[in-house]
CSV table of C-alpha atoms in Angstrom, one decimal:
chain,number,residue,atom,x,y,z
A,1,MET,CA,13.5,8.6,-3.2
A,2,PRO,CA,14.1,4.9,-2.6
A,3,ASN,CA,12.9,2.2,-5.0
A,4,ILE,CA,9.3,1.3,-4.5
A,5,VAL,CA,7.0,-1.5,-5.5
A,6,TYR,CA,3.6,-0.2,-6.3
A,7,GLU,CA,1.3,-3.2,-5.6
A,8,ASN,CA,-1.9,-3.9,-7.5
A,9,TRP,CA,-4.9,-5.0,-5.5
A,10,THR,CA,-8.0,-5.6,-7.6
A,11,VAL,CA,-10.3,-7.7,-5.3
A,12,PRO,CA,-12.7,-5.6,-3.1
A,13,VAL,CA,-11.4,-7.2,0.2
A,14,TYR,CA,-8.4,-9.5,0.7
A,15,ALA,CA,-8.4,-10.7,4.3
A,16,LEU,CA,-6.4,-13.5,5.8
A,17,VAL,CA,-4.2,-14.5,8.8
A,18,LEU,CA,-0.4,-14.0,8.2
A,19,GLY,CA,2.8,-15.2,9.8
A,20,GLU,CA,4.8,-12.7,7.8
A,21,LEU,CA,4.6,-9.1,6.6
A,22,THR,CA,6.1,-7.4,3.5
A,23,ASP,CA,9.7,-6.3,4.2
A,24,TYR,CA,10.2,-4.4,0.9
A,25,ILE,CA,9.2,-0.8,0.4
A,26,HIS,CA,5.9,-0.6,-1.3
A,27,ALA,CA,2.7,1.4,-1.8
A,28,HIS,CA,-0.8,0.8,-3.2
A,29,ARG,CA,-4.1,2.6,-3.9
A,30,CYS,CA,-6.0,0.4,-1.4
A,31,ILE,CA,-6.0,0.8,2.4
A,32,GLU,CA,-4.0,-1.8,4.4
A,33,VAL,CA,-5.1,-2.9,7.9
A,34,VAL,CA,-2.9,-5.1,10.2
A,35,THR,CA,-3.9,-6.2,13.7
A,36,VAL,CA,-1.2,-8.1,15.6
A,37,TYR,CA,-2.3,-10.8,18.0
A,38,LYS,CA,1.0,-12.6,18.6
A,39,GLY,CA,4.7,-11.5,18.2
A,40,SER,CA,5.7,-8.1,16.9
A,41,ALA,CA,6.8,-6.0,14.0
A,42,VAL,CA,8.1,-2.5,13.2
A,43,LEU,CA,6.1,-0.5,10.6
A,44,ARG,CA,8.2,2.0,8.6
A,45,LEU,CA,5.9,4.7,7.1
A,46,GLY,CA,7.9,7.2,5.2
A,47,SER,CA,10.7,8.3,7.5
A,48,GLU,CA,8.8,7.3,10.7
A,49,THR,CA,8.8,4.0,12.5
A,50,TYR,CA,6.0,2.5,14.7
A,51,GLU,CA,6.2,-0.6,17.0
A,52,LEU,CA,3.4,-3.1,16.5
A,53,THR,CA,2.7,-5.4,19.5
A,54,PRO,CA,-0.3,-7.7,20.3
A,55,GLY,CA,-3.5,-5.7,20.3
A,56,CYS,CA,-2.2,-2.9,18.0
A,57,THR,CA,-3.8,-2.1,14.7
A,58,ALA,CA,-2.0,-0.3,11.9
A,59,VAL,CA,-4.1,1.5,9.3
A,60,VAL,CA,-2.0,2.4,6.3
A,61,PHE,CA,-3.7,4.9,3.9
A,62,PRO,CA,-3.5,4.7,0.1
A,63,ASN,CA,-0.3,5.7,-1.7
A,64,LEU,CA,1.8,5.9,1.4
A,65,ILE,CA,5.3,4.3,1.2
A,66,HIS,CA,5.8,1.7,3.8
A,67,SER,CA,7.4,-1.6,4.8
A,68,TYR,CA,7.6,-3.9,7.9
A,69,LYS,CA,10.3,-5.7,9.9
A,70,VAL,CA,9.0,-8.7,11.8
A,71,GLY,CA,10.4,-9.1,15.4
A,72,GLU,CA,12.7,-11.9,16.4
A,73,ASN,CA,9.9,-14.0,17.8
A,74,GLY,CA,7.9,-13.8,14.6
A,75,ILE,CA,4.4,-12.5,14.1
A,76,ARG,CA,0.8,-13.7,13.7
A,77,CYS,CA,-1.6,-11.1,12.6
A,78,TYR,CA,-4.9,-10.4,10.8
A,79,TYR,CA,-4.2,-8.6,7.5
A,80,CYS,CA,-6.5,-7.1,5.0
A,81,THR,CA,-6.6,-4.7,2.1
A,82,VAL,CA,-9.7,-2.8,1.1
A,83,SER,CA,-10.1,-1.6,-2.5
A,84,TRP,CA,-10.9,1.9,-3.8
A,85,GLY,CA,-14.5,0.9,-4.6
A,86,ILE,CA,-15.2,0.6,-0.9
A,87,LEU,CA,-13.0,3.5,0.2
A,88,SER,CA,-14.8,5.9,-2.1
A,89,ARG,CA,-17.9,5.5,0.0
A,90,PHE,CA,-16.1,7.5,2.7
A,91,GLY,CA,-16.0,10.7,0.6
A,92,ASP,CA,-12.7,12.5,0.5
A,93,ILE,CA,-11.3,10.9,3.6
A,94,PHE,CA,-8.8,8.7,1.8
A,95,THR,CA,-7.7,11.4,-0.8
A,96,SER,CA,-7.5,14.5,1.4
A,97,TYR,CA,-6.4,13.1,4.8
A,98,ILE,CA,-3.8,10.9,6.5
A,99,PRO,CA,-3.5,9.8,10.1
A,100,ASP,CA,-1.0,11.7,12.3
A,101,SER,CA,-0.1,8.2,13.6
A,102,PRO,CA,-1.3,5.1,11.8
A,103,VAL,CA,-1.3,2.9,14.9
A,104,ILE,CA,-4.2,2.3,17.3
A,105,GLU,CA,-2.5,1.0,20.4
A,106,LYS,CA,-5.5,-0.9,22.0
A,107,THR,CA,-7.9,-2.4,19.4
A,108,PRO,CA,-11.4,-3.1,20.9
A,109,GLU,CA,-12.1,-6.8,21.2
A,110,ARG,CA,-15.3,-6.4,19.2
A,111,LEU,CA,-13.3,-5.1,16.2
A,112,ILE,CA,-10.7,-7.9,16.5
A,113,LYS,CA,-13.7,-10.3,16.3
A,114,VAL,CA,-14.9,-8.6,13.1
A,115,PHE,CA,-11.4,-8.9,11.6
A,116,SER,CA,-11.2,-12.6,12.6
A,117,ASP,CA,-14.6,-13.2,11.0
A,118,MET,CA,-13.4,-11.5,7.8
A,119,THR,CA,-10.4,-13.7,7.5
A,120,GLY,CA,-12.5,-16.8,8.2
A,121,MET,CA,-14.6,-16.0,5.1
A,122,LEU,CA,-11.7,-16.3,2.7
A,123,LEU,CA,-12.6,-19.7,1.3
A,124,ASP,CA,-16.3,-19.8,2.2
A,125,LYS,CA,-18.6,-21.0,-0.6
A,126,HIS,CA,-21.4,-18.6,0.3
A,127,PRO,CA,-22.9,-17.2,-3.0
A,128,TYR,CA,-22.6,-13.6,-1.7
A,129,ASN,CA,-19.2,-14.0,0.0
A,130,ASP,CA,-17.7,-10.9,-1.6
A,131,ARG,CA,-20.6,-8.8,-0.4
A,132,ARG,CA,-20.3,-10.2,3.1
A,133,GLN,CA,-16.6,-9.4,3.3
A,134,SER,CA,-17.2,-5.9,1.8
A,135,GLY,CA,-19.8,-5.1,4.4
A,136,GLN,CA,-17.6,-6.3,7.2
A,137,ALA,CA,-14.6,-4.2,5.8
A,138,GLU,CA,-16.7,-1.1,5.5
A,139,TYR,CA,-18.0,-1.5,9.1
A,140,LEU,CA,-14.4,-2.1,10.3
A,141,LEU,CA,-13.1,1.1,8.7
A,142,ALA,CA,-16.1,3.1,9.9
A,143,GLU,CA,-15.2,2.0,13.5
A,144,LEU,CA,-11.4,2.5,13.1
A,145,LEU,CA,-11.4,5.9,11.5
A,146,PRO,CA,-12.7,7.9,14.5
A,147,MET,CA,-9.8,6.4,16.5
A,148,LEU,CA,-7.2,8.1,14.2
A,149,ASP,CA,-6.2,11.7,14.4
A,150,LEU,CA,-6.6,12.7,10.7
A,151,LYS,CA,-4.9,15.7,9.1
A,152,ARG,CA,-5.6,17.2,5.7
A,153,VAL,CA,-3.1,16.8,2.9
A,154,LYS,CA,-2.9,17.9,-0.7
A,155,ASP,CA,-4.6,15.7,-3.2
A,156,VAL,CA,-2.0,14.5,-5.8
A,157,SER,CA,-4.3,12.3,-7.9
A,158,GLY,CA,-3.3,14.1,-11.1
A,159,ASP,CA,0.4,13.3,-10.7
A,160,ASN,CA,2.0,11.6,-13.7
A,161,LEU,CA,3.5,8.9,-11.5
A,162,GLU,CA,0.1,7.9,-10.2
A,163,ARG,CA,-1.4,8.1,-13.7
A,164,ILE,CA,1.1,5.7,-15.0
A,165,LEU,CA,0.7,3.3,-12.1
A,166,LEU,CA,-3.1,3.3,-12.3
A,167,TYR,CA,-2.9,2.6,-16.0
A,168,TYR,CA,-0.9,-0.5,-15.3
A,169,ASN,CA,-3.2,-1.5,-12.5
A,170,GLU,CA,-6.3,-1.2,-14.8
A,171,ASN,CA,-4.7,-2.8,-17.9
A,172,TYR,CA,-2.3,-5.5,-16.7
A,173,ALA,CA,-4.5,-8.4,-17.9
A,174,LYS,CA,-4.3,-7.1,-21.5
A,175,LYS,CA,-1.5,-7.5,-24.0
A,176,ILE,CA,-0.1,-3.9,-23.7
A,177,THR,CA,3.2,-2.4,-24.9
A,178,LEU,CA,5.1,0.7,-23.7
A,179,ALA,CA,4.0,2.5,-26.9
A,180,ASP,CA,0.3,1.7,-26.1
A,181,ILE,CA,0.7,3.3,-22.6
A,182,ALA,CA,2.6,6.3,-23.9
A,183,ALA,CA,-0.1,7.0,-26.6
A,184,ASP,CA,-3.0,6.6,-24.2
A,185,LEU,CA,-1.5,8.9,-21.6
A,186,HIS,CA,0.0,11.3,-24.1
A,187,ILE,CA,3.5,11.1,-22.7
A,188,SER,CA,6.7,9.7,-24.2
A,189,THR,CA,8.0,6.2,-23.8
A,190,THR,CA,11.4,7.6,-22.7
A,191,TYR,CA,9.6,9.5,-19.9
A,192,ILE,CA,7.8,6.4,-18.7
A,193,SER,CA,11.0,4.4,-18.7
A,194,SER,CA,12.8,7.1,-16.7
A,195,ILE,CA,10.0,7.1,-14.1
A,196,PHE,CA,10.5,3.4,-13.5
A,197,ARG,CA,14.3,3.6,-13.3
A,198,ARG,CA,14.0,6.5,-10.8
A,199,TYR,CA,11.3,5.3,-8.5
A,200,PHE,CA,11.2,1.5,-8.9
A,201,GLY,CA,14.7,0.6,-10.0
A,202,THR,CA,13.3,-1.6,-12.8
A,203,THR,CA,11.9,-1.6,-16.3
A,204,PRO,CA,8.3,-1.1,-17.3
A,205,ALA,CA,8.2,-4.7,-18.5
A,206,LYS,CA,9.5,-6.2,-15.2
A,207,TYR,CA,7.1,-4.0,-13.3
A,208,LEU,CA,4.2,-5.3,-15.4
A,209,ALA,CA,5.3,-8.9,-14.7
A,210,SER,CA,5.3,-8.2,-10.9
A,211,ILE,CA,1.7,-6.9,-11.0
A,212,ARG,CA,0.6,-10.0,-12.9
A,213,ILE,CA,2.4,-12.2,-10.4
A,214,MET,CA,0.6,-10.5,-7.5
A,215,GLU,CA,-2.7,-10.9,-9.2
A,216,ALA,CA,-2.0,-14.6,-9.8
A,217,GLU,CA,-1.1,-15.1,-6.2
A,218,ARG,CA,-4.6,-14.0,-5.2
A,219,MET,CA,-6.3,-16.1,-7.8
A,220,LEU,CA,-4.4,-19.2,-6.6
A,221,LEU,CA,-6.5,-19.1,-3.4
A,222,ASP,CA,-9.5,-20.1,-5.5
A,223,GLU,CA,-9.3,-23.9,-5.9
A,224,LYS,CA,-11.9,-23.8,-8.7
A,225,ARG,CA,-9.5,-21.9,-11.0
A,226,ASN,CA,-7.0,-24.0,-13.0
A,227,LEU,CA,-3.6,-22.7,-13.7
A,228,THR,CA,-4.3,-22.0,-17.4
A,229,GLU,CA,-7.2,-19.8,-16.4
A,230,ILE,CA,-5.2,-18.0,-13.8
A,231,ALA,CA,-2.3,-17.4,-16.3
A,232,MET,CA,-4.6,-15.9,-18.9
A,233,SER,CA,-6.6,-13.8,-16.4
A,234,SER,CA,-3.5,-12.3,-14.9
A,235,GLY,CA,-2.1,-11.3,-18.2
A,236,PHE,CA,0.4,-14.0,-19.2
A,237,GLN,CA,0.2,-15.1,-22.8
A,238,SER,CA,0.9,-18.8,-22.1
A,239,ILE,CA,0.9,-21.3,-19.2
A,240,ARG,CA,4.6,-21.9,-19.9
A,241,THR,CA,5.5,-18.2,-19.5
A,242,PHE,CA,3.4,-18.1,-16.4
A,243,ASN,CA,5.2,-21.0,-14.8
A,244,ARG,CA,8.6,-19.7,-15.7
A,245,VAL,CA,8.0,-16.1,-14.5
A,246,PHE,CA,6.1,-17.1,-11.3
A,247,THR,CA,8.7,-19.7,-10.3
A,248,ALA,CA,11.6,-17.2,-10.8
A,249,ALA,CA,9.9,-14.6,-8.7
A,250,LYS,CA,8.5,-16.8,-5.8
A,251,LYS,CA,11.1,-19.5,-5.8
A,252,MET,CA,8.4,-22.2,-6.1
A,253,THR,CA,5.9,-23.2,-8.8
A,254,PRO,CA,2.4,-21.9,-8.8
A,255,THR,CA,1.1,-25.3,-7.7
A,256,GLU,CA,3.5,-25.4,-4.7
A,257,TYR,CA,2.6,-21.8,-3.8
A,258,ARG,CA,-1.1,-22.6,-3.9
A,259,LYS,CA,-0.6,-25.6,-1.6
A,260,LYS,CA,1.4,-23.5,0.9
A,261,LEU,CA,-1.3,-20.8,1.1
A,262,LEU,CA,-4.2,-23.2,1.4
A,263,ASP,CA,-2.3,-25.3,4.0
A,264,GLU,CA,-1.7,-22.1,6.1
A,265,ILE,CA,-5.4,-21.1,5.9
A,266,LYS,CA,-6.6,-24.6,6.8
A,267,GLU,CA,-4.1,-24.7,9.8
A,268,TYR,CA,-5.6,-21.4,11.0
A,269,ARG,CA,-9.2,-22.7,10.7
A,270,ASN,CA,-8.4,-25.9,12.5
A,271,SER,CA,-6.8,-23.9,15.4
A,272,LYS,CA,-10.1,-22.0,15.8
A,273,ASP,CA,-12.3,-25.1,16.0
């Protein structure tokens, strides 16, 4: 099996407009929805590939290994992830089924409008913004699911790999050691290290750092949060460590990265006015 990055998504809904898509192989417990409105990309899902062109929507179910390759002319797309808390409202759909094909070739305009509205809520100051986005996301999934040809698969939620990954996802903000994880899951530290070498091509410590960086990326969108608060909330023990690790991973400082994200969002909003 190729090396995988298991991404950690903790917010209920993360929706925005993107001019890029993840080119490394990854998986996550949330669902991922991408609607292309300009340019193109190829979605690789397991051993299969799917062409994404304007009007297409890709719905990637939880824990499926996938990556994207953007076309030569680039891409503009609506992108969102929806967390397990919302997915669980659909019963066993997301644990017992997967789509025969993840791509809806012609997305109805009314659903593209819903997606556009969701991305526009990202920086809204509405007191119940999270609930507004969650409601929109639940409606979007309820409309998209009947358009997919679903087939039943075996539930693998008890697998040791998933147990380890979920432990990291739930505890990344704490000061945790490999010994802590092994004791809580009743498995050896050697076994955990071997899992990360085999499936992720990295060490448990580096994997934990990558989860913390991904969480910090999302918190940087909130201009009310200062860097120290973000560093502590995402599991880094000091602002100095946060700056060093984040800059090494993203090739820019947290401040520079925040400005880049916010500028892209403001550019999109201005284009809609």
